[in-house]
N, C-alpha and C. Protein backbone atom coordinates (compact mmCIF):
# COMPACT_ATOMS: atom_id res chain seq x y z
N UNK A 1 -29.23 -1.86 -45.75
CA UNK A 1 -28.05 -1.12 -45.35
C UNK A 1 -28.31 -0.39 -44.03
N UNK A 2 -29.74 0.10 -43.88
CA UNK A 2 -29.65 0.95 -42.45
C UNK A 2 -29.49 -0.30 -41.49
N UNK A 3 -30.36 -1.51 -41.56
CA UNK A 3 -30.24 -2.01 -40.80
C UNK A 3 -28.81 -2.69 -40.27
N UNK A 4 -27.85 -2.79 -41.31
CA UNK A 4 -26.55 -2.94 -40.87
C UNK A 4 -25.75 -1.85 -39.78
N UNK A 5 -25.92 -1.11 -40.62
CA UNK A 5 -25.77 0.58 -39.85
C UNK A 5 -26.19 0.81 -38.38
N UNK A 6 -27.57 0.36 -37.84
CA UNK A 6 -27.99 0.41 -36.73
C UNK A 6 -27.55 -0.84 -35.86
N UNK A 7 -27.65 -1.74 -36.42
CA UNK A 7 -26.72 -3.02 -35.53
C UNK A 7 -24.99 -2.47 -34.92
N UNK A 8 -24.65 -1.97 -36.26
CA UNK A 8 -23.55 -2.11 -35.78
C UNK A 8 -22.79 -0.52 -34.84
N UNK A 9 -24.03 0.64 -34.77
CA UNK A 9 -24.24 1.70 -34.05
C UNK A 9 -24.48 1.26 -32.32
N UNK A 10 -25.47 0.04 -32.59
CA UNK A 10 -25.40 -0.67 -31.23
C UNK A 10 -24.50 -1.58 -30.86
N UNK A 11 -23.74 -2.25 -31.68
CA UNK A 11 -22.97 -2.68 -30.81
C UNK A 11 -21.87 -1.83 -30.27
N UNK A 12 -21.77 -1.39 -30.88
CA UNK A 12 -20.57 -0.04 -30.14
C UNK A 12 -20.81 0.89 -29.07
N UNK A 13 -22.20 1.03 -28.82
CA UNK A 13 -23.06 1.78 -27.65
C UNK A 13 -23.02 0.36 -26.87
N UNK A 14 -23.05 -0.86 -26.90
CA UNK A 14 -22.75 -1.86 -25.92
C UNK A 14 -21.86 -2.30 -25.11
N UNK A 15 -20.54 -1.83 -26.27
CA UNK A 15 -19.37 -2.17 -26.03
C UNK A 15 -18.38 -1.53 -25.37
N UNK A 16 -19.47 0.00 -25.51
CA UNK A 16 -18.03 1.17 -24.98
C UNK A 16 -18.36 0.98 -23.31
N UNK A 17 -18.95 0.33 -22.50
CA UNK A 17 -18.28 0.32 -21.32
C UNK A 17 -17.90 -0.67 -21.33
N UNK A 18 -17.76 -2.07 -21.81
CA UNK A 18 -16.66 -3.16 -21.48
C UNK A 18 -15.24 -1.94 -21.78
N UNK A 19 -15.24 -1.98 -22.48
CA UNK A 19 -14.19 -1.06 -22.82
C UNK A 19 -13.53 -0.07 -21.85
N UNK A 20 -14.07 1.16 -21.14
CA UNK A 20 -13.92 1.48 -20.26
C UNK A 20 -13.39 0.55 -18.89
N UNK A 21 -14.48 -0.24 -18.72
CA UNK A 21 -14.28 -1.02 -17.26
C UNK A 21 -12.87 -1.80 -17.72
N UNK A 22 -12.54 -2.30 -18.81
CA UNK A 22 -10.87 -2.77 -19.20
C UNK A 22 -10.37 -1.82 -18.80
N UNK A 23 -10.30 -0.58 -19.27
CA UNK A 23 -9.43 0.65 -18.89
C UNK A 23 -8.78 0.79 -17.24
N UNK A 24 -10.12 0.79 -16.81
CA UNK A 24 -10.12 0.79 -15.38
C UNK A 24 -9.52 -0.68 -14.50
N UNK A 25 -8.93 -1.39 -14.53
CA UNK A 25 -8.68 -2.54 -14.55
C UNK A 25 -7.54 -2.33 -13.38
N UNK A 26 -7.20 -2.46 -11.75
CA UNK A 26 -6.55 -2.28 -10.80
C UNK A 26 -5.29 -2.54 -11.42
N UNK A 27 -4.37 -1.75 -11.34
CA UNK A 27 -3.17 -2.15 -11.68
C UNK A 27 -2.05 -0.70 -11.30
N UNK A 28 -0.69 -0.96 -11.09
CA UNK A 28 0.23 0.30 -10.70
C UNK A 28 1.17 -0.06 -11.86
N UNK A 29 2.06 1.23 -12.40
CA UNK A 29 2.46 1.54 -13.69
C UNK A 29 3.76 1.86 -12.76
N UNK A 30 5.14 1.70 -12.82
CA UNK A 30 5.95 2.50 -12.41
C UNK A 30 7.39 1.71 -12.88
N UNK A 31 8.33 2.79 -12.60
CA UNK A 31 9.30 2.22 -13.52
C UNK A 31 10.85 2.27 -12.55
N UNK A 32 11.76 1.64 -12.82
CA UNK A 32 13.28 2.01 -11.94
C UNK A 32 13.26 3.32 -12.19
N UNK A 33 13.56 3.90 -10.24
CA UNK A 33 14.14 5.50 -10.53
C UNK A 33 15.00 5.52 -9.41
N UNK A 34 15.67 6.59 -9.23
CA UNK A 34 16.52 6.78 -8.14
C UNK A 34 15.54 7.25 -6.92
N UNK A 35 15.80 6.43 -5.78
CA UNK A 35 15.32 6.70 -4.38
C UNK A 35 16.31 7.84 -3.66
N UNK A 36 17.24 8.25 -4.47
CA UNK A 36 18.25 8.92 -3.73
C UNK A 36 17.40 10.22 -2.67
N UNK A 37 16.18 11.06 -3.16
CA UNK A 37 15.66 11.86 -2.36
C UNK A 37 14.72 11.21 -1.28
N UNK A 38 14.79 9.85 -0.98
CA UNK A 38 13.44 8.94 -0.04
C UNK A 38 12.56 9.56 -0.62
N UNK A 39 12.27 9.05 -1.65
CA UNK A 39 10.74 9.16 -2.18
C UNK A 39 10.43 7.73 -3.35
N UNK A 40 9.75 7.10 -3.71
CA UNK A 40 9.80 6.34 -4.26
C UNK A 40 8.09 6.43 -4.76
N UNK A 41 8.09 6.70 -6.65
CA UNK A 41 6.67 6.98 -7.29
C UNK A 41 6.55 6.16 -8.69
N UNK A 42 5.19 6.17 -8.02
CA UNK A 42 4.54 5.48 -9.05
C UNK A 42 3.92 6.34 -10.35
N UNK A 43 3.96 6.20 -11.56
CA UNK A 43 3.37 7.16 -12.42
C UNK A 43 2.18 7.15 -12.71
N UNK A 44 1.27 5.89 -12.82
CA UNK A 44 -0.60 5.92 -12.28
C UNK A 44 -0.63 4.74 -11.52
N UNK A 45 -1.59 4.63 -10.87
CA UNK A 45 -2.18 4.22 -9.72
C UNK A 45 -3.79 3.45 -10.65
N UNK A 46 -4.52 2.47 -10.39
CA UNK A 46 -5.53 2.36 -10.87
C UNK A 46 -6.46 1.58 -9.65
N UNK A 47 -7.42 2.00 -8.72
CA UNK A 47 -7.24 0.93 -7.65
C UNK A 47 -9.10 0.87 -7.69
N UNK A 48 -9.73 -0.36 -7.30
CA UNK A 48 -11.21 -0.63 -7.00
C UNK A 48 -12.10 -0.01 -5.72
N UNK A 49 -10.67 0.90 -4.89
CA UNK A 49 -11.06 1.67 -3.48
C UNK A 49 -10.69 2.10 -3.31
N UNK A 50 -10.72 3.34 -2.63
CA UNK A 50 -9.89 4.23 -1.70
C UNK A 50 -8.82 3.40 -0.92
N UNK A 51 -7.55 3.92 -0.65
CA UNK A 51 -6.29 2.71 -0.04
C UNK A 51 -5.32 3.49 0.04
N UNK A 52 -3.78 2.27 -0.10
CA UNK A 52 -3.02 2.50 -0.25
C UNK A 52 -1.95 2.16 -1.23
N UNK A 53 -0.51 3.05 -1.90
CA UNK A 53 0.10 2.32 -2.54
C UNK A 53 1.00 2.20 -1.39
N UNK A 54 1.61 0.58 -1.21
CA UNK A 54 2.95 0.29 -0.15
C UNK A 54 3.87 -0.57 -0.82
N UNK A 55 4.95 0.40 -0.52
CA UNK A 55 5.81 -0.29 -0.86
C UNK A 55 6.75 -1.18 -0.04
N UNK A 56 6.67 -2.38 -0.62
CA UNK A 56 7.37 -3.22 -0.27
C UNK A 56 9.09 -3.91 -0.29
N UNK A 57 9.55 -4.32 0.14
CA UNK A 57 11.07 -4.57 -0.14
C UNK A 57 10.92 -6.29 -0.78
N UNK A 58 11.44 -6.45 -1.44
CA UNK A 58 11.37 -7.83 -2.39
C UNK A 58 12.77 -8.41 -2.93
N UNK A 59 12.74 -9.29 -3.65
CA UNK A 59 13.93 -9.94 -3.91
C UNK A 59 13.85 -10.35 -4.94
N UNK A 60 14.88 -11.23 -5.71
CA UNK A 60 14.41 -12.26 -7.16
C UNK A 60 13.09 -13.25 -6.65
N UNK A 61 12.74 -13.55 -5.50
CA UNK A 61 11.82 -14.51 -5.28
C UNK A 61 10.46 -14.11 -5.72
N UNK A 62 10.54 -12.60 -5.21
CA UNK A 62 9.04 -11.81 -5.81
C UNK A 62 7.82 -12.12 -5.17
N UNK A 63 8.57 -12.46 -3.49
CA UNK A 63 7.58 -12.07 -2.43
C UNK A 63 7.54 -10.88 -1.57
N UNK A 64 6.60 -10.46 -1.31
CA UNK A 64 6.52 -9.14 -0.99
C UNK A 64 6.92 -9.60 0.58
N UNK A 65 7.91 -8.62 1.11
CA UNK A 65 8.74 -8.25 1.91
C UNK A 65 8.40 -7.20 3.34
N UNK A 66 9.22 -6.78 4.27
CA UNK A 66 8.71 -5.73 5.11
C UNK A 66 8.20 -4.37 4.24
N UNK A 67 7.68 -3.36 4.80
CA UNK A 67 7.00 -2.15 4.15
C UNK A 67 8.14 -1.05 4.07
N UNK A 68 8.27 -0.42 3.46
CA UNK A 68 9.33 1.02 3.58
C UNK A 68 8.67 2.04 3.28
N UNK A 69 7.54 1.76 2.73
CA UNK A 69 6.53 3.32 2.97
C UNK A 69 5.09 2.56 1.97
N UNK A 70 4.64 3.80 2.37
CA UNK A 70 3.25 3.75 1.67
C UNK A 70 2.74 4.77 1.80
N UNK A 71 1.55 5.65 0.61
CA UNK A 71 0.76 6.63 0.29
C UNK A 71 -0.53 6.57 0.11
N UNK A 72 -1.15 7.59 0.37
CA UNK A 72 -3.09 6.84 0.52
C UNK A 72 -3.15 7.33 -1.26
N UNK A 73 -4.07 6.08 -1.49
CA UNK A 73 -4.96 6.71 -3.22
C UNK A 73 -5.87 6.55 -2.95
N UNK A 74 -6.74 6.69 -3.79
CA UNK A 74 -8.35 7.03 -4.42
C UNK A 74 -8.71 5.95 -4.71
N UNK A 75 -10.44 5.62 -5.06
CA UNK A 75 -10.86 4.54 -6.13
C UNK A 75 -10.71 5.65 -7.06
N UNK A 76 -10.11 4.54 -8.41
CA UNK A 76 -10.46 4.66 -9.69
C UNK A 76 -8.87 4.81 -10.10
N UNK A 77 -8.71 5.95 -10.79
CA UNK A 77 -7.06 6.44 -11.55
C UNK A 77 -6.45 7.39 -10.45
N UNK A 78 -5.12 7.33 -10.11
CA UNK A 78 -4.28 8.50 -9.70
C UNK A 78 -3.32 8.42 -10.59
N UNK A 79 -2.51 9.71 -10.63
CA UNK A 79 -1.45 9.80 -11.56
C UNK A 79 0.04 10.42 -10.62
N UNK A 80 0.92 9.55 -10.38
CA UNK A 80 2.34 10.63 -10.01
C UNK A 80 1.10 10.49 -8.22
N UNK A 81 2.28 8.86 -7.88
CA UNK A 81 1.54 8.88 -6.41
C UNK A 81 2.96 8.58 -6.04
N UNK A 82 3.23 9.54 -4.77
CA UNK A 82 4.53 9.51 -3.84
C UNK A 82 4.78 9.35 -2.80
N UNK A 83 5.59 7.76 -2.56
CA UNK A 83 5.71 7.85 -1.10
C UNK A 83 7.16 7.92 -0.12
N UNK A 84 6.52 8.11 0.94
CA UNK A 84 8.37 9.04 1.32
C UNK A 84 8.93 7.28 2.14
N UNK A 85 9.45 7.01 1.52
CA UNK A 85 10.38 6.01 2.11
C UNK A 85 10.66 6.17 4.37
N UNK A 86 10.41 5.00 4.51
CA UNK A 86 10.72 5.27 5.96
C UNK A 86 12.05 4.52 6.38
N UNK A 87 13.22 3.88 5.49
CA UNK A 87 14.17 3.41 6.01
C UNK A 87 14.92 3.50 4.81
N UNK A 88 16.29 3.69 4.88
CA UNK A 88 17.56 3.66 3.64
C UNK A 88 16.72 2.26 2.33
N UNK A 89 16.67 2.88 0.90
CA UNK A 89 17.10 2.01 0.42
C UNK A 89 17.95 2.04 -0.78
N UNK A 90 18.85 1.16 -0.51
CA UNK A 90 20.22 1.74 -1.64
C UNK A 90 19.69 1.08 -3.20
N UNK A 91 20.47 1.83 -4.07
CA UNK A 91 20.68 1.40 -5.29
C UNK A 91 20.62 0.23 -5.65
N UNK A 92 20.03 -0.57 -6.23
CA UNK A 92 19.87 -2.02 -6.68
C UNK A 92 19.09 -3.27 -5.75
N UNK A 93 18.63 -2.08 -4.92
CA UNK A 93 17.45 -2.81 -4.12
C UNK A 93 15.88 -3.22 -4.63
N UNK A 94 15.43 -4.22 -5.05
CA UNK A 94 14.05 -4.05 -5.48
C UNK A 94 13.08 -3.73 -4.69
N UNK A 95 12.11 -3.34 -4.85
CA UNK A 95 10.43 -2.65 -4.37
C UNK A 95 9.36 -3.16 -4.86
N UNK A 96 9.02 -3.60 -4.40
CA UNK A 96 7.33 -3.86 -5.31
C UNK A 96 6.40 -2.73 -4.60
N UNK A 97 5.44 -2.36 -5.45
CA UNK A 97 4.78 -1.48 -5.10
C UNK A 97 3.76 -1.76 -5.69
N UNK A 98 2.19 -1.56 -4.86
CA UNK A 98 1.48 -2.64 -4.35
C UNK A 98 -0.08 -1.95 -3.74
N UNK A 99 -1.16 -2.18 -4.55
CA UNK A 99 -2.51 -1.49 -4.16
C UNK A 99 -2.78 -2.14 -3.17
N UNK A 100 -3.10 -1.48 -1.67
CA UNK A 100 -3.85 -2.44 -0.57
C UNK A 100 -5.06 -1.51 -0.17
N UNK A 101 -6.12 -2.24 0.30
CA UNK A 101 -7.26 -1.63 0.79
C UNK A 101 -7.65 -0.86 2.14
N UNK A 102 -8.10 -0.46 2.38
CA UNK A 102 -8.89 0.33 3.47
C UNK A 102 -9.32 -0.04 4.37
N UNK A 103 -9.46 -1.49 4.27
CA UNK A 103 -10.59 -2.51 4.69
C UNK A 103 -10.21 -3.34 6.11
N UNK A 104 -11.09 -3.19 7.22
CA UNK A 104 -10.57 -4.11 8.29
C UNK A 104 -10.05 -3.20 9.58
N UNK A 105 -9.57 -2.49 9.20
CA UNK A 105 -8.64 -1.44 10.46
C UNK A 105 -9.42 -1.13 11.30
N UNK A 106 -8.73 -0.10 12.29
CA UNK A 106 -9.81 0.00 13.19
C UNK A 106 -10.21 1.34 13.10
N UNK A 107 -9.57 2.51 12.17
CA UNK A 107 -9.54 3.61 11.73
C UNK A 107 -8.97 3.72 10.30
N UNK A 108 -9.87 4.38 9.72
CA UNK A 108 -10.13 5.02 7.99
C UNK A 108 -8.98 6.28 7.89
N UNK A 109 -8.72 5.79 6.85
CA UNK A 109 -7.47 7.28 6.91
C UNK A 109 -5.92 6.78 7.84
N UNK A 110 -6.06 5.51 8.65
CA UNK A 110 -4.76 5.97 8.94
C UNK A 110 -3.89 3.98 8.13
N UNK A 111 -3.00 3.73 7.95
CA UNK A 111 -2.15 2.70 7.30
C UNK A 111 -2.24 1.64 8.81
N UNK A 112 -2.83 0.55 8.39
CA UNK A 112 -2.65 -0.08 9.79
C UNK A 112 -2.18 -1.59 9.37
N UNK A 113 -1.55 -2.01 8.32
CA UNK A 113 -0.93 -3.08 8.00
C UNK A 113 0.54 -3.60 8.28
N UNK A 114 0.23 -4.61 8.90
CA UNK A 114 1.25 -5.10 9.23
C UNK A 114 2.19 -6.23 8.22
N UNK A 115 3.13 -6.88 7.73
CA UNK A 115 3.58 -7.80 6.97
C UNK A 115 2.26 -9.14 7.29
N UNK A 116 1.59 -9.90 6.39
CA UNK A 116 0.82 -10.89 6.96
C UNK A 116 -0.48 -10.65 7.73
N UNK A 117 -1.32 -9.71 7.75
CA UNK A 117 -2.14 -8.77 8.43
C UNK A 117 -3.44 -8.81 7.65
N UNK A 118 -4.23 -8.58 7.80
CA UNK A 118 -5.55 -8.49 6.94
C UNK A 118 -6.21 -7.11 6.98
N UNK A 119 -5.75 -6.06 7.94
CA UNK A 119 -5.90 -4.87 8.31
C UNK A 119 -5.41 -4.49 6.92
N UNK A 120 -5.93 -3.19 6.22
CA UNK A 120 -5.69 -2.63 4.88
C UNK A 120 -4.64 -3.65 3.90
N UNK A 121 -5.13 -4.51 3.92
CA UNK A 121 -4.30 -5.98 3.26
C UNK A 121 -4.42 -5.41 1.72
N UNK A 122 -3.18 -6.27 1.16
CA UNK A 122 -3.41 -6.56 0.17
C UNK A 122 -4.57 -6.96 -1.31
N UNK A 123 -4.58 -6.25 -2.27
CA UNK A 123 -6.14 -6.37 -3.31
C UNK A 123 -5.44 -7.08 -4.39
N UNK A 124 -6.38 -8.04 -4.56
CA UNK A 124 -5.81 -9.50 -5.75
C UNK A 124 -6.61 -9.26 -6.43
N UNK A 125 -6.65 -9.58 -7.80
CA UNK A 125 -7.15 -9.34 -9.21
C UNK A 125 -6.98 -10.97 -9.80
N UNK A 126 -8.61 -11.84 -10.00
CA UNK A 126 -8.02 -13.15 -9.83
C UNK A 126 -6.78 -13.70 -9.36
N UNK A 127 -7.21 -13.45 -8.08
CA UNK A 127 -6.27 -14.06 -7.27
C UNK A 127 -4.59 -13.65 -7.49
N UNK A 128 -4.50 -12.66 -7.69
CA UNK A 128 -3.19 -12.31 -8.14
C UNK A 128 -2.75 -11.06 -7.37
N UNK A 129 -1.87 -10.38 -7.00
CA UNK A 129 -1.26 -9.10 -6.03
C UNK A 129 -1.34 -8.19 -7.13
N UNK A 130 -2.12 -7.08 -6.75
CA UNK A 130 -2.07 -5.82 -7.91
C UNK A 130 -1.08 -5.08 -7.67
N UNK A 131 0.30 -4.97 -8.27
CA UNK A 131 1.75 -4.48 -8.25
C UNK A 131 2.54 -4.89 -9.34
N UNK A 132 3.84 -4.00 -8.86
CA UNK A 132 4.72 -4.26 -10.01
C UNK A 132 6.34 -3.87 -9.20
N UNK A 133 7.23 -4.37 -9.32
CA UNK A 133 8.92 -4.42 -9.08
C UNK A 133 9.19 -3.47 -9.83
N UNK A 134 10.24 -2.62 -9.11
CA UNK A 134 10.92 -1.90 -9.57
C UNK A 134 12.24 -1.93 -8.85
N UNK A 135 13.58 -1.17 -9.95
CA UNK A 135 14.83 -1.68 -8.99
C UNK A 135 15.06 -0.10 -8.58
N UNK A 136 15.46 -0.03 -7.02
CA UNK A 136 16.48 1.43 -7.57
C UNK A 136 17.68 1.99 -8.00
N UNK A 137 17.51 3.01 -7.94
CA UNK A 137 18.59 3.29 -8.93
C UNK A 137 19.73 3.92 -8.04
């Protein structure tokens, strides 16, 4: 019996950082809200670097589009990340909003991406865009 006991004490001391590192897993959480104040937020943030969230303008096609703002995050979790919109967007417009990196620019700290750009580009998660659509309201 102990020895069951201790096996299975270790596997759970093995397991609790797969576990964690799932937790931590790049991804943005956010939901339809009204842009009516130009602000447009995400409710957590989960990112592999220091960056940005940008938001993008999108369509039913669910390619990411020109930029209408973006906010710097952290590596790891942020919670309630806000960015101030830089052009009108009305009600029933979609957004994707969208972890990009740090990486490439020619200065740290400032947003230097362009649509198609490799400057603080876009971060894929097997090969995939770490974001999510939202409509406004």
């Amino acid at each position: 019996m102990k020895s069951l006991v201790a096996i299975a004490a270790t596997a759970t001391v093995l397991a609790a950082p797969v576990l964690a590192d799932d937790h931590m897993m790049p991804m943005v959480e956010a939901s339809d809200q009204s842009v009516a104040n130009g602000v447009v937020s995400a409710e957590r943030i989960v990112a592999p670097a220091n960056g940005w969230m940008v938001v993008h303008r999108t369509d039913a096609d669910m390619a990411p589009g020109p930029v209408v703002g973006y906010a710097p995050i952290r590596e790891g979790e942020t919670a309630d990340v806000a960015a101030i919109l830089t052009e009108a967007v009305e009600p029933g417009d979609m957004l994707m909003l969208m972890v990009h990196g740090e990486d490439g620019g020619m200065s740290t700290g400032i947003f230097e991406y362009t649509l198609g750009a490799s400057e603080d580009g876009p971060v894929r998660l097997d090969g995939n865009l770490v974001m999510t659509v939202i409509t406004a309201q």
